[in-house]
DNA sequence: TCAAAAGTGTTTCGGATACACCCATGC
DNA sequence: GCATGGGTGTATCCGAAACACTTTTGA
């Protein structure tokens, strides 16, 4: 009923960051430096400081450990089983985050296909599983894909995002009809040139999280 | 990186319990006994003990404070703003729960219409708002209504649940068609007699949480 | 006999799905 | 000239929504 004492669990945050690259969902992992899990891969995260909010802690630890900052972040679930951390009682508030893919990462940081994760420290496998379920569900009723894409992109690229995350192919004609009918996109200048016919570029009319109705 | 120390936030749980009664959503509140909020209403909850899971803490505190036990419970969201509790840093894992309505409550415990709550302690108003949003969303893709109903009930009573929670009327014929087509219900013995034509009784084929697709 | 809830079918509309062909480019 | 992805239109199906009258009971 009053402030903390030494009997309290420690409070931590963990962040499951996803991107889509090479037509596959990828998860951001860091190598554990110390303790019982030294050498294993784990989600970025750590202890919450006394005067910061949970989300701020998540952003700080993510930036420090991986250099990633300024991305979409939302609270996922709180994992608090008494034995989840062999070092002592730690209650961890997990966040899930999305980012457009970018280049290489620092040492001891890696993008790993979400379908083939190595053994992870703590209960982070369960955290990733929970985050993936949330991600798939949320794509169906929000415009969150925009967080995975650069400012302009082709409809083919957009469709690849949905296919990578939902794990199945979509009909191109129906997809274009549906997406364009939502009015979320505007034509961007220029075209994407590749080894084949150039594709029109599009951009999101608004780059902020919104409820919508798709798929 | 190791176990807790005195700098850690306290860890608590709060439980937002809902029922439907008198065609309205009701929230279970307890009166705060001590501290800065003494006399105010609040959600049941309190500190997590060193060796119990978060869910177990929620069930324990709910039973001790209100006598309610053995109900549907799910984790909702974790509230951790540094100033949410004037007594010190407390990170609170909120749960949301559903129960069929039953008789009177102990002293200093009350069911209160969710639409007209009194001023609540801490950030519990935000907790209730979050829980209501979750409840409304979840009714749309699960069979969780069963938690609000007695073992047998009429289709009219079932429809009242949906109407109370969603806050709008539904067409009776379409509702019956849809609900019966899902195959979740079986006829129960007997009829409900009232001041008017008797109604057939139904029961849920399975009383456990399931994903489905309704409304 | 009246008030109040129970019970029942049909029509309409819109969104989802399935499906095939031509186009523009780089190699 | 060919391989590769870009771009477009139509027919069908299914579930959702709208909608009115008869039935049974207790008072």
Short mmCIF file of C-alpha atoms (C1' of nucleotides) in Angstrom, two decimals:
data_model
loop_
_atom_site.label_atom_id
_atom_site.label_comp_id
_atom_site.label_asym_id
_atom_site.label_seq_id
_atom_site.Cartn_x
_atom_site.Cartn_y
_atom_site.Cartn_z
CA UNK A 1 0.00 0.00 0.00
CA UNK A 2 3.04 2.29 0.13
CA UNK A 3 6.20 2.60 -1.92
CA UNK A 4 8.53 -0.17 -2.96
CA UNK A 5 10.59 -2.27 -0.61
CA UNK A 6 13.21 -4.96 -1.02
CA UNK A 7 10.59 -7.70 -1.35
CA UNK A 8 9.30 -6.31 -4.61
CA UNK A 9 9.90 -7.98 -7.94
CA UNK A 10 12.22 -6.17 -10.31
CA UNK A 11 10.43 -4.45 -13.20
CA UNK A 12 11.85 -4.76 -16.71
CA UNK A 13 10.76 -4.19 -20.28
CA UNK A 14 11.47 -6.27 -23.37
CA UNK A 15 10.89 -5.22 -26.95
CA UNK A 16 9.98 -7.48 -29.86
CA UNK A 17 10.85 -5.48 -32.98
CA UNK A 18 9.73 -6.77 -36.37
CA UNK A 19 10.46 -5.83 -39.90
CA UNK A 20 9.88 -7.46 -43.27
CA UNK A 21 12.90 -8.20 -45.40
CA UNK A 22 13.50 -10.69 -48.21
CA UNK A 23 9.77 -11.53 -48.17
CA UNK A 24 10.02 -12.75 -44.58
CA UNK A 25 9.26 -11.43 -41.13
CA UNK A 26 12.41 -10.67 -39.17
CA UNK A 27 12.93 -10.19 -35.44
CA UNK A 28 15.58 -8.01 -33.84
CA UNK A 29 17.80 -9.92 -31.38
CA UNK A 30 20.73 -9.00 -29.18
CA UNK A 31 23.34 -11.26 -27.66
CA UNK A 32 23.21 -11.62 -23.88
CA UNK A 33 26.50 -10.46 -22.34
CA UNK A 34 26.30 -11.69 -18.75
CA UNK A 35 24.56 -14.08 -16.37
CA UNK A 36 23.06 -17.51 -16.78
CA UNK A 37 22.15 -16.87 -20.42
CA UNK A 38 25.45 -15.30 -21.55
CA UNK A 39 26.00 -15.93 -25.25
CA UNK A 40 22.35 -16.64 -26.03
CA UNK A 41 20.15 -14.41 -28.14
CA UNK A 42 17.40 -12.40 -26.50
CA UNK A 43 15.06 -9.51 -27.14
CA UNK A 44 16.43 -6.08 -26.36
CA UNK A 45 15.32 -4.84 -22.95
CA UNK A 46 16.28 -4.34 -19.33
CA UNK A 47 15.39 -2.73 -16.03
CA UNK A 48 13.05 0.22 -15.73
CA UNK A 49 14.46 3.27 -14.00
CA UNK A 50 12.69 4.90 -11.06
CA UNK A 51 11.41 7.99 -12.83
CA UNK A 52 10.70 6.89 -16.40
CA UNK A 53 7.50 5.56 -17.90
CA UNK A 54 7.42 2.00 -19.17
CA UNK A 55 7.33 3.08 -22.79
CA UNK A 56 10.19 5.46 -22.28
CA UNK A 57 12.23 2.68 -20.73
CA UNK A 58 11.49 0.49 -23.73
CA UNK A 59 12.62 3.20 -26.15
CA UNK A 60 15.74 3.98 -24.16
CA UNK A 61 16.89 0.38 -23.87
CA UNK A 62 16.13 -0.32 -27.50
CA UNK A 63 18.15 2.69 -28.63
CA UNK A 64 21.10 1.91 -26.34
CA UNK A 65 21.32 -1.75 -27.26
CA UNK A 66 20.54 -1.65 -30.97
CA UNK A 67 20.65 1.94 -32.19
CA UNK A 68 17.02 1.70 -33.31
CA UNK A 69 14.89 4.71 -32.37
CA UNK A 70 11.80 6.67 -33.22
CA UNK A 71 9.63 3.74 -34.25
CA UNK A 72 6.11 2.51 -33.70
CA UNK A 73 5.82 0.91 -30.28
CA UNK A 74 2.91 -0.54 -28.37
CA UNK A 75 2.52 -2.42 -25.14
CA UNK A 76 2.03 -6.14 -25.67
CA UNK A 77 1.71 -8.18 -22.50
CA UNK A 78 3.28 -8.48 -19.07
CA UNK A 79 5.15 -11.65 -18.23
CA UNK A 80 5.49 -12.26 -14.52
CA UNK A 81 5.95 -15.91 -13.77
CA UNK A 82 8.07 -16.19 -10.59
CA UNK A 83 10.58 -18.49 -12.29
CA UNK A 84 10.90 -16.78 -15.65
CA UNK A 85 14.31 -15.34 -14.73
CA UNK A 86 16.81 -17.54 -12.85
CA UNK A 87 18.47 -14.47 -11.32
CA UNK A 88 15.40 -13.56 -9.26
CA UNK A 89 11.84 -12.36 -9.57
CA UNK A 90 11.48 -10.08 -12.58
CA UNK A 91 8.19 -8.87 -13.94
CA UNK A 92 8.67 -7.85 -17.55
CA UNK A 93 6.40 -5.62 -19.56
CA UNK A 94 6.81 -6.63 -23.19
CA UNK A 95 6.42 -4.16 -26.06
CA UNK A 96 6.07 -4.84 -29.69
CA UNK A 97 7.46 -2.60 -32.37
CA UNK A 98 7.57 -2.24 -36.14
CA UNK A 99 10.09 -0.60 -38.41
CA UNK A 100 10.93 -0.39 -42.09
CA UNK A 101 13.97 -2.46 -42.91
CA UNK A 102 17.32 -0.71 -42.99
CA UNK A 103 20.92 -1.72 -43.44
CA UNK A 104 23.34 -3.66 -41.26
CA UNK A 105 23.27 -3.74 -37.48
CA UNK A 106 25.96 -3.28 -34.79
CA UNK A 107 27.91 -6.28 -33.54
CA UNK A 108 25.95 -8.64 -31.30
CA UNK A 109 22.72 -7.38 -32.83
CA UNK A 110 20.97 -9.25 -35.63
CA UNK A 111 17.78 -9.57 -37.65
CA UNK A 112 16.59 -13.15 -37.58
CA UNK A 113 13.70 -14.71 -39.52
CA UNK A 114 10.78 -15.02 -37.12
CA UNK A 115 9.98 -18.46 -38.47
CA UNK A 116 13.41 -19.86 -37.52
CA UNK A 117 14.55 -18.33 -34.28
CA UNK A 118 17.54 -19.68 -32.38
CA UNK A 119 17.01 -20.71 -28.74
CA UNK A 120 16.26 -17.53 -26.81
CA UNK A 121 17.00 -16.49 -23.25
CA UNK A 122 14.31 -16.27 -20.53
CA UNK A 123 10.77 -16.75 -21.82
CA UNK A 124 11.47 -14.67 -24.90
CA UNK A 125 10.25 -17.36 -27.22
CA UNK A 126 6.80 -16.98 -25.71
CA UNK A 127 7.10 -13.21 -25.97
CA UNK A 128 7.82 -13.44 -29.69
CA UNK A 129 4.94 -15.86 -30.19
CA UNK A 130 2.56 -13.47 -28.46
CA UNK A 131 3.89 -10.54 -30.46
CA UNK A 132 3.44 -12.36 -33.76
CA UNK A 133 -0.16 -13.15 -32.94
CA UNK A 134 -0.78 -9.51 -32.10
CA UNK A 135 0.94 -8.34 -35.26
CA UNK A 136 -1.12 -10.60 -37.50
CA UNK A 137 -4.37 -9.65 -35.83
CA UNK A 138 -3.60 -5.97 -35.84
CA UNK A 139 -2.76 -5.78 -39.51
CA UNK A 140 -6.34 -6.80 -40.15
CA UNK A 141 -7.95 -3.79 -38.54
CA UNK A 142 -5.33 -1.01 -38.59
CA UNK A 143 -3.15 0.73 -41.14
CA UNK A 144 0.02 -0.30 -39.28
CA UNK A 145 1.70 -1.65 -42.43
CA UNK A 146 2.81 1.88 -43.07
CA UNK A 147 5.42 1.45 -40.31
CA UNK A 148 7.08 -1.29 -42.36
CA UNK A 149 7.39 0.68 -45.58
CA UNK A 150 9.54 3.53 -46.84
CA UNK A 151 7.82 6.83 -47.67
CA UNK A 152 6.93 5.63 -51.17
CA UNK A 153 6.46 2.09 -52.42
CA UNK A 154 4.75 0.10 -55.14
CA UNK A 155 1.53 -1.81 -54.69
CA UNK A 156 3.51 -4.97 -55.26
CA UNK A 157 5.74 -4.13 -52.30
CA UNK A 158 2.75 -3.37 -50.13
CA UNK A 159 1.21 -6.68 -51.06
CA UNK A 160 4.45 -8.46 -50.20
CA UNK A 161 4.20 -7.08 -46.66
CA UNK A 162 0.78 -8.56 -46.14
CA UNK A 163 1.83 -11.84 -47.66
CA UNK A 164 4.98 -12.10 -45.53
CA UNK A 165 3.11 -11.40 -42.32
CA UNK A 166 0.02 -13.50 -42.96
CA UNK A 167 2.04 -16.26 -44.52
CA UNK A 168 -0.12 -16.75 -47.62
CA UNK A 169 -0.52 -15.37 -51.12
CA UNK A 170 -3.18 -12.89 -52.08
CA UNK A 171 -4.86 -12.27 -55.41
CA UNK A 172 -3.22 -9.22 -56.95
CA UNK A 173 -6.33 -7.79 -58.60
CA UNK A 174 -8.50 -8.12 -55.52
CA UNK A 175 -5.76 -6.73 -53.32
CA UNK A 176 -5.33 -3.61 -55.44
CA UNK A 177 -9.05 -3.03 -55.68
CA UNK A 178 -9.50 -3.30 -51.94
CA UNK A 179 -6.49 -1.24 -50.91
CA UNK A 180 -7.19 1.57 -53.35
CA UNK A 181 -10.87 1.69 -52.41
CA UNK A 182 -9.91 2.46 -48.81
CA UNK A 183 -8.53 5.83 -49.83
CA UNK A 184 -5.48 5.48 -47.61
CA UNK A 185 -2.99 5.88 -50.43
CA UNK A 186 -2.04 8.67 -52.76
CA UNK A 187 0.10 8.49 -55.88
CA UNK A 188 3.68 9.53 -55.29
CA UNK A 189 5.93 11.10 -57.90
CA UNK A 190 7.94 8.86 -60.18
CA UNK A 191 8.04 5.17 -60.78
CA UNK A 192 10.06 2.26 -59.45
CA UNK A 193 12.30 0.94 -62.20
CA UNK A 194 13.49 -2.63 -62.04
CA UNK A 195 14.35 -5.41 -64.45
CA UNK A 196 10.78 -5.19 -65.77
CA UNK A 197 7.89 -2.86 -66.36
CA UNK A 198 8.15 0.20 -64.08
CA UNK A 199 5.62 0.32 -61.24
CA UNK A 200 3.68 3.34 -60.00
CA UNK A 201 4.72 4.64 -56.59
CA UNK A 202 2.27 5.29 -53.78
CA UNK A 203 2.47 6.85 -50.32
CA UNK A 204 0.21 6.73 -47.30
CA UNK A 205 -2.03 9.75 -47.04
CA UNK A 206 -1.52 9.73 -43.28
CA UNK A 207 1.36 8.12 -41.44
CA UNK A 208 -0.27 7.62 -38.08
CA UNK A 209 -2.00 4.62 -36.50
CA UNK A 210 -5.67 4.35 -37.42
CA UNK A 211 -8.42 1.78 -37.14
CA UNK A 212 -9.64 0.61 -40.51
CA UNK A 213 -11.18 -2.53 -41.97
CA UNK A 214 -9.20 -4.75 -44.31
CA UNK A 215 -8.65 -8.31 -45.37
CA UNK B 1 20.39 -7.75 -14.29
CA UNK B 2 19.95 -9.50 -10.93
CA UNK B 3 17.14 -9.70 -8.39
CA UNK B 4 15.12 -6.84 -6.94
CA UNK B 5 16.48 -4.05 -4.80
CA UNK B 6 14.95 -1.15 -2.92
CA UNK B 7 14.97 1.08 -5.99
CA UNK B 8 12.44 -1.06 -7.82
CA UNK B 9 8.87 -0.01 -8.37
CA UNK B 10 6.24 -1.88 -6.40
CA UNK B 11 4.23 -4.35 -8.48
CA UNK B 12 0.47 -4.50 -8.05
CA UNK B 13 -2.56 -5.89 -9.84
CA UNK B 14 -6.00 -4.36 -10.30
CA UNK B 15 -9.09 -6.16 -11.53
CA UNK B 16 -11.95 -4.66 -13.51
CA UNK B 17 -14.86 -7.06 -13.07
CA UNK B 18 -17.97 -6.61 -15.19
CA UNK B 19 -21.40 -8.11 -15.17
CA UNK B 20 -24.69 -7.26 -16.84
CA UNK B 21 -27.67 -6.49 -14.62
CA UNK B 22 -30.85 -4.53 -15.20
CA UNK B 23 -29.94 -4.27 -18.89
CA UNK B 24 -26.75 -2.36 -18.04
CA UNK B 25 -23.06 -3.10 -17.68
CA UNK B 26 -21.95 -2.99 -14.06
CA UNK B 27 -18.46 -2.66 -12.57
CA UNK B 28 -17.33 -4.09 -9.25
CA UNK B 29 -15.87 -1.42 -6.92
CA UNK B 30 -14.43 -1.47 -3.41
CA UNK B 31 -14.03 1.41 -1.00
CA UNK B 32 -10.46 2.45 -0.26
CA UNK B 33 -9.70 2.09 3.47
CA UNK B 34 -6.42 3.97 3.92
CA UNK B 35 -4.05 6.46 2.37
CA UNK B 36 -4.52 9.50 0.20
CA UNK B 37 -7.64 8.04 -1.45
CA UNK B 38 -9.38 6.79 1.72
CA UNK B 39 -13.13 6.81 1.23
CA UNK B 40 -13.00 6.78 -2.56
CA UNK B 41 -14.09 3.90 -4.73
CA UNK B 42 -11.49 1.87 -6.59
CA UNK B 43 -11.04 -1.39 -8.42
CA UNK B 44 -10.16 -4.39 -6.26
CA UNK B 45 -6.44 -5.09 -6.27
CA UNK B 46 -3.18 -4.76 -4.41
CA UNK B 47 0.43 -5.83 -4.13
CA UNK B 48 1.79 -8.97 -5.72
CA UNK B 49 3.51 -11.39 -3.36
CA UNK B 50 7.01 -12.65 -4.01
CA UNK B 51 6.14 -16.18 -5.09
CA UNK B 52 2.78 -15.92 -6.84
CA UNK B 53 2.02 -15.39 -10.51
CA UNK B 54 0.30 -12.18 -11.55
CA UNK B 55 -2.95 -13.94 -12.33
CA UNK B 56 -2.91 -15.73 -9.01
CA UNK B 57 -2.37 -12.42 -7.23
CA UNK B 58 -5.35 -10.99 -9.08
CA UNK B 59 -7.57 -13.91 -8.07
CA UNK B 60 -6.40 -13.81 -4.47
CA UNK B 61 -6.96 -10.11 -4.00
CA UNK B 62 -10.33 -10.23 -5.74
CA UNK B 63 -11.50 -13.07 -3.49
CA UNK B 64 -10.23 -11.44 -0.28
CA UNK B 65 -11.69 -8.05 -1.02
CA UNK B 66 -14.99 -8.95 -2.63
CA UNK B 67 -15.67 -12.66 -2.12
CA UNK B 68 -15.79 -13.17 -5.89
CA UNK B 69 -13.88 -16.23 -7.10
CA UNK B 70 -13.56 -18.74 -9.87
CA UNK B 71 -14.39 -16.41 -12.76
CA UNK B 72 -13.08 -15.65 -16.23
CA UNK B 73 -9.98 -13.48 -15.96
CA UNK B 74 -7.59 -12.14 -18.55
CA UNK B 75 -4.69 -9.73 -18.51
CA UNK B 76 -5.59 -6.31 -19.82
CA UNK B 77 -2.79 -3.76 -19.74
CA UNK B 78 -0.01 -2.58 -17.46
CA UNK B 79 -0.17 0.92 -16.08
CA UNK B 80 3.17 2.29 -14.99
CA UNK B 81 3.22 6.06 -15.05
CA UNK B 82 5.62 7.23 -12.32
CA UNK B 83 2.99 9.49 -10.78
CA UNK B 84 -0.04 7.23 -10.98
CA UNK B 85 0.11 6.53 -7.24
CA UNK B 86 0.92 9.39 -4.81
CA UNK B 87 2.38 6.94 -2.29
CA UNK B 88 5.27 5.98 -4.53
CA UNK B 89 6.13 4.23 -7.76
CA UNK B 90 3.70 1.40 -8.40
CA UNK B 91 3.49 -0.52 -11.64
CA UNK B 92 0.06 -2.12 -11.85
CA UNK B 93 -0.91 -5.00 -14.08
CA UNK B 94 -4.62 -4.66 -14.76
CA UNK B 95 -6.86 -7.67 -15.36
CA UNK B 96 -10.33 -7.75 -16.71
CA UNK B 97 -12.93 -10.25 -15.59
CA UNK B 98 -16.50 -11.30 -16.32
CA UNK B 99 -19.12 -12.96 -14.16
CA UNK B 100 -22.82 -13.74 -14.21
CA UNK B 101 -24.72 -11.43 -11.92
CA UNK B 102 -25.47 -12.63 -8.41
CA UNK B 103 -27.01 -11.22 -5.27
CA UNK B 104 -25.86 -8.57 -2.82
CA UNK B 105 -22.26 -7.76 -1.99
CA UNK B 106 -20.34 -7.30 1.29
CA UNK B 107 -20.11 -3.88 2.89
CA UNK B 108 -17.80 -1.44 1.10
CA UNK B 109 -18.20 -3.44 -2.11
CA UNK B 110 -20.67 -2.41 -4.79
CA UNK B 111 -21.77 -2.97 -8.36
CA UNK B 112 -21.93 0.32 -10.17
CA UNK B 113 -23.23 1.04 -13.69
CA UNK B 114 -20.20 1.38 -15.94
CA UNK B 115 -21.78 4.34 -17.68
CA UNK B 116 -21.99 6.39 -14.45
CA UNK B 117 -18.99 5.71 -12.30
CA UNK B 118 -18.18 7.81 -9.24
CA UNK B 119 -14.72 9.43 -9.08
CA UNK B 120 -12.21 6.61 -8.73
CA UNK B 121 -8.86 6.38 -6.96
CA UNK B 122 -5.53 6.30 -8.83
CA UNK B 123 -5.87 6.01 -12.60
CA UNK B 124 -8.68 3.49 -12.27
CA UNK B 125 -10.97 5.48 -14.49
CA UNK B 126 -8.55 4.91 -17.36
CA UNK B 127 -8.31 1.24 -16.42
CA UNK B 128 -12.08 0.85 -16.67
CA UNK B 129 -12.14 2.68 -19.98
CA UNK B 130 -9.50 0.34 -21.38
CA UNK B 131 -11.32 -2.70 -20.05
CA UNK B 132 -14.61 -1.62 -21.61
CA UNK B 133 -12.98 -1.23 -24.98
CA UNK B 134 -11.46 -4.70 -24.68
CA UNK B 135 -14.78 -6.19 -23.59
CA UNK B 136 -16.69 -4.72 -26.51
CA UNK B 137 -14.08 -5.80 -29.01
CA UNK B 138 -13.74 -9.26 -27.59
CA UNK B 139 -17.44 -10.03 -27.66
CA UNK B 140 -17.21 -9.67 -31.41
CA UNK B 141 -14.80 -12.54 -31.96
CA UNK B 142 -15.17 -14.86 -28.96
CA UNK B 143 -17.93 -16.71 -27.17
CA UNK B 144 -17.19 -14.91 -23.90
CA UNK B 145 -20.84 -13.98 -23.31
CA UNK B 146 -21.24 -17.35 -21.70
CA UNK B 147 -19.38 -16.00 -18.67
CA UNK B 148 -22.16 -13.47 -18.10
CA UNK B 149 -25.02 -15.95 -18.22
CA UNK B 150 -26.40 -18.66 -15.92
CA UNK B 151 -26.26 -22.30 -17.12
CA UNK B 152 -29.51 -21.91 -19.05
CA UNK B 153 -31.09 -18.81 -20.49
CA UNK B 154 -33.48 -17.62 -23.18
CA UNK B 155 -32.43 -16.18 -26.50
CA UNK B 156 -33.98 -12.93 -25.35
CA UNK B 157 -31.68 -12.84 -22.34
CA UNK B 158 -28.68 -13.61 -24.51
CA UNK B 159 -29.62 -10.80 -26.86
CA UNK B 160 -29.98 -8.43 -23.88
CA UNK B 161 -26.33 -9.13 -23.00
CA UNK B 162 -25.12 -8.09 -26.40
CA UNK B 163 -27.33 -5.04 -26.41
CA UNK B 164 -26.20 -3.93 -22.95
CA UNK B 165 -22.54 -4.26 -23.81
CA UNK B 166 -22.66 -2.80 -27.28
CA UNK B 167 -25.11 -0.13 -26.26
CA UNK B 168 -27.51 -0.55 -29.18
CA UNK B 169 -30.50 -2.63 -30.17
CA UNK B 170 -30.28 -5.62 -32.46
CA UNK B 171 -32.89 -7.12 -34.77
CA UNK B 172 -34.34 -10.14 -33.02
CA UNK B 173 -34.83 -12.28 -36.11
CA UNK B 174 -31.34 -11.71 -37.47
CA UNK B 175 -29.83 -12.23 -34.04
CA UNK B 176 -31.53 -15.60 -33.54
CA UNK B 177 -30.65 -16.76 -37.03
CA UNK B 178 -27.02 -15.86 -36.57
CA UNK B 179 -26.56 -17.21 -33.06
CA UNK B 180 -28.30 -20.50 -33.80
CA UNK B 181 -26.37 -20.97 -37.03
CA UNK B 182 -23.09 -20.88 -35.09
CA UNK B 183 -23.96 -24.15 -33.38
CA UNK B 184 -22.73 -22.93 -30.00
CA UNK B 185 -26.04 -23.49 -28.25
CA UNK B 186 -28.13 -26.51 -27.36
CA UNK B 187 -31.72 -26.60 -26.14
CA UNK B 188 -31.98 -26.97 -22.39
CA UNK B 189 -34.81 -28.68 -20.59
CA UNK B 190 -37.92 -26.70 -19.71
CA UNK B 191 -39.02 -23.18 -20.47
CA UNK B 192 -38.76 -19.82 -18.77
CA UNK B 193 -42.21 -18.75 -17.60
CA UNK B 194 -42.88 -15.07 -17.09
CA UNK B 195 -45.81 -12.73 -17.39
CA UNK B 196 -46.03 -13.64 -21.08
CA UNK B 197 -45.45 -16.39 -23.54
CA UNK B 198 -42.92 -18.94 -22.19
CA UNK B 199 -39.51 -18.93 -23.84
CA UNK B 200 -37.33 -21.88 -24.77
CA UNK B 201 -34.20 -22.33 -22.68
CA UNK B 202 -30.77 -22.78 -24.19
CA UNK B 203 -27.33 -23.59 -22.84
CA UNK B 204 -23.83 -23.23 -24.27
CA UNK B 205 -22.55 -26.45 -25.75
CA UNK B 206 -19.10 -25.63 -24.37
CA UNK B 207 -18.38 -23.27 -21.51
CA UNK B 208 -14.82 -22.40 -22.33
CA UNK B 209 -13.26 -19.44 -24.19
CA UNK B 210 -13.19 -19.87 -27.95
CA UNK B 211 -12.55 -17.75 -30.99
CA UNK B 212 -15.59 -17.43 -33.21
CA UNK B 213 -17.00 -14.91 -35.61
CA UNK B 214 -20.08 -12.90 -34.75
CA UNK B 215 -21.74 -9.56 -35.15
"C1'" DT C 1 -59.42 -8.96 -24.22
"C1'" DC C 2 -55.24 -6.95 -23.77
"C1'" DA C 3 -50.38 -6.27 -23.10
"C1'" DA C 4 -46.03 -8.10 -23.77
"C1'" DA C 5 -42.59 -11.03 -25.28
"C1'" DA C 6 -41.74 -15.37 -28.33
"C1'" DG C 7 -41.33 -17.21 -32.61
"C1'" DT C 8 -40.76 -17.40 -37.76
"C1'" DG C 9 -38.96 -16.28 -43.79
"C1'" DT C 10 -37.97 -13.64 -47.59
"C1'" DT C 11 -35.78 -10.05 -50.17
"C1'" DT C 12 -32.14 -7.00 -50.93
"C1'" DC C 13 -27.58 -5.25 -51.00
"C1'" DG C 14 -22.63 -5.07 -50.81
"C1'" DG C 15 -18.29 -6.97 -50.19
"C1'" DA C 16 -15.32 -11.04 -51.07
"C1'" DT C 17 -13.71 -14.27 -54.22
"C1'" DA C 18 -12.47 -16.35 -58.42
"C1'" DC C 19 -10.61 -15.80 -62.67
"C1'" DA C 20 -7.53 -14.33 -67.82
"C1'" DC C 21 -5.58 -11.29 -70.69
"C1'" DC C 22 -2.62 -7.37 -72.39
"C1'" DC C 23 1.39 -4.04 -71.26
"C1'" DA C 24 6.00 -2.17 -70.55
"C1'" DT C 25 10.58 -2.92 -69.66
"C1'" DG C 26 15.59 -4.90 -69.26
"C1'" DC C 27 18.26 -8.33 -70.73
"C1'" DG D 1 11.97 -11.99 -78.42
"C1'" DC D 2 11.31 -13.40 -73.99
"C1'" DA D 3 10.92 -13.51 -69.18
"C1'" DT D 4 9.09 -10.90 -65.47
"C1'" DG D 5 6.23 -8.30 -62.85
"C1'" DG D 6 2.58 -4.28 -63.73
"C1'" DG D 7 -1.93 -3.21 -64.75
"C1'" DT D 8 -7.10 -3.91 -65.53
"C1'" DG D 9 -12.72 -5.86 -65.41
"C1'" DT D 10 -16.47 -9.09 -64.76
"C1'" DA D 11 -19.41 -12.82 -62.89
"C1'" DT D 12 -20.54 -15.28 -58.88
"C1'" DC D 13 -21.37 -16.28 -54.18
"C1'" DC D 14 -22.41 -15.55 -49.43
"C1'" DG D 15 -23.40 -13.26 -45.37
"C1'" DA D 16 -25.60 -8.94 -43.40
"C1'" DA D 17 -29.39 -6.10 -43.00
"C1'" DA D 18 -34.04 -4.75 -43.50
"C1'" DC D 19 -38.53 -5.83 -42.66
"C1'" DA D 20 -44.27 -7.67 -40.44
"C1'" DC D 21 -47.18 -10.79 -38.83
"C1'" DT D 22 -48.84 -14.67 -35.88
"C1'" DT D 23 -48.60 -17.13 -31.33
"C1'" DT D 24 -48.81 -17.87 -26.48
"C1'" DT D 25 -49.34 -16.72 -22.00
"C1'" DG D 26 -50.67 -14.07 -17.42
"C1'" DA D 27 -53.19 -10.58 -15.74
#
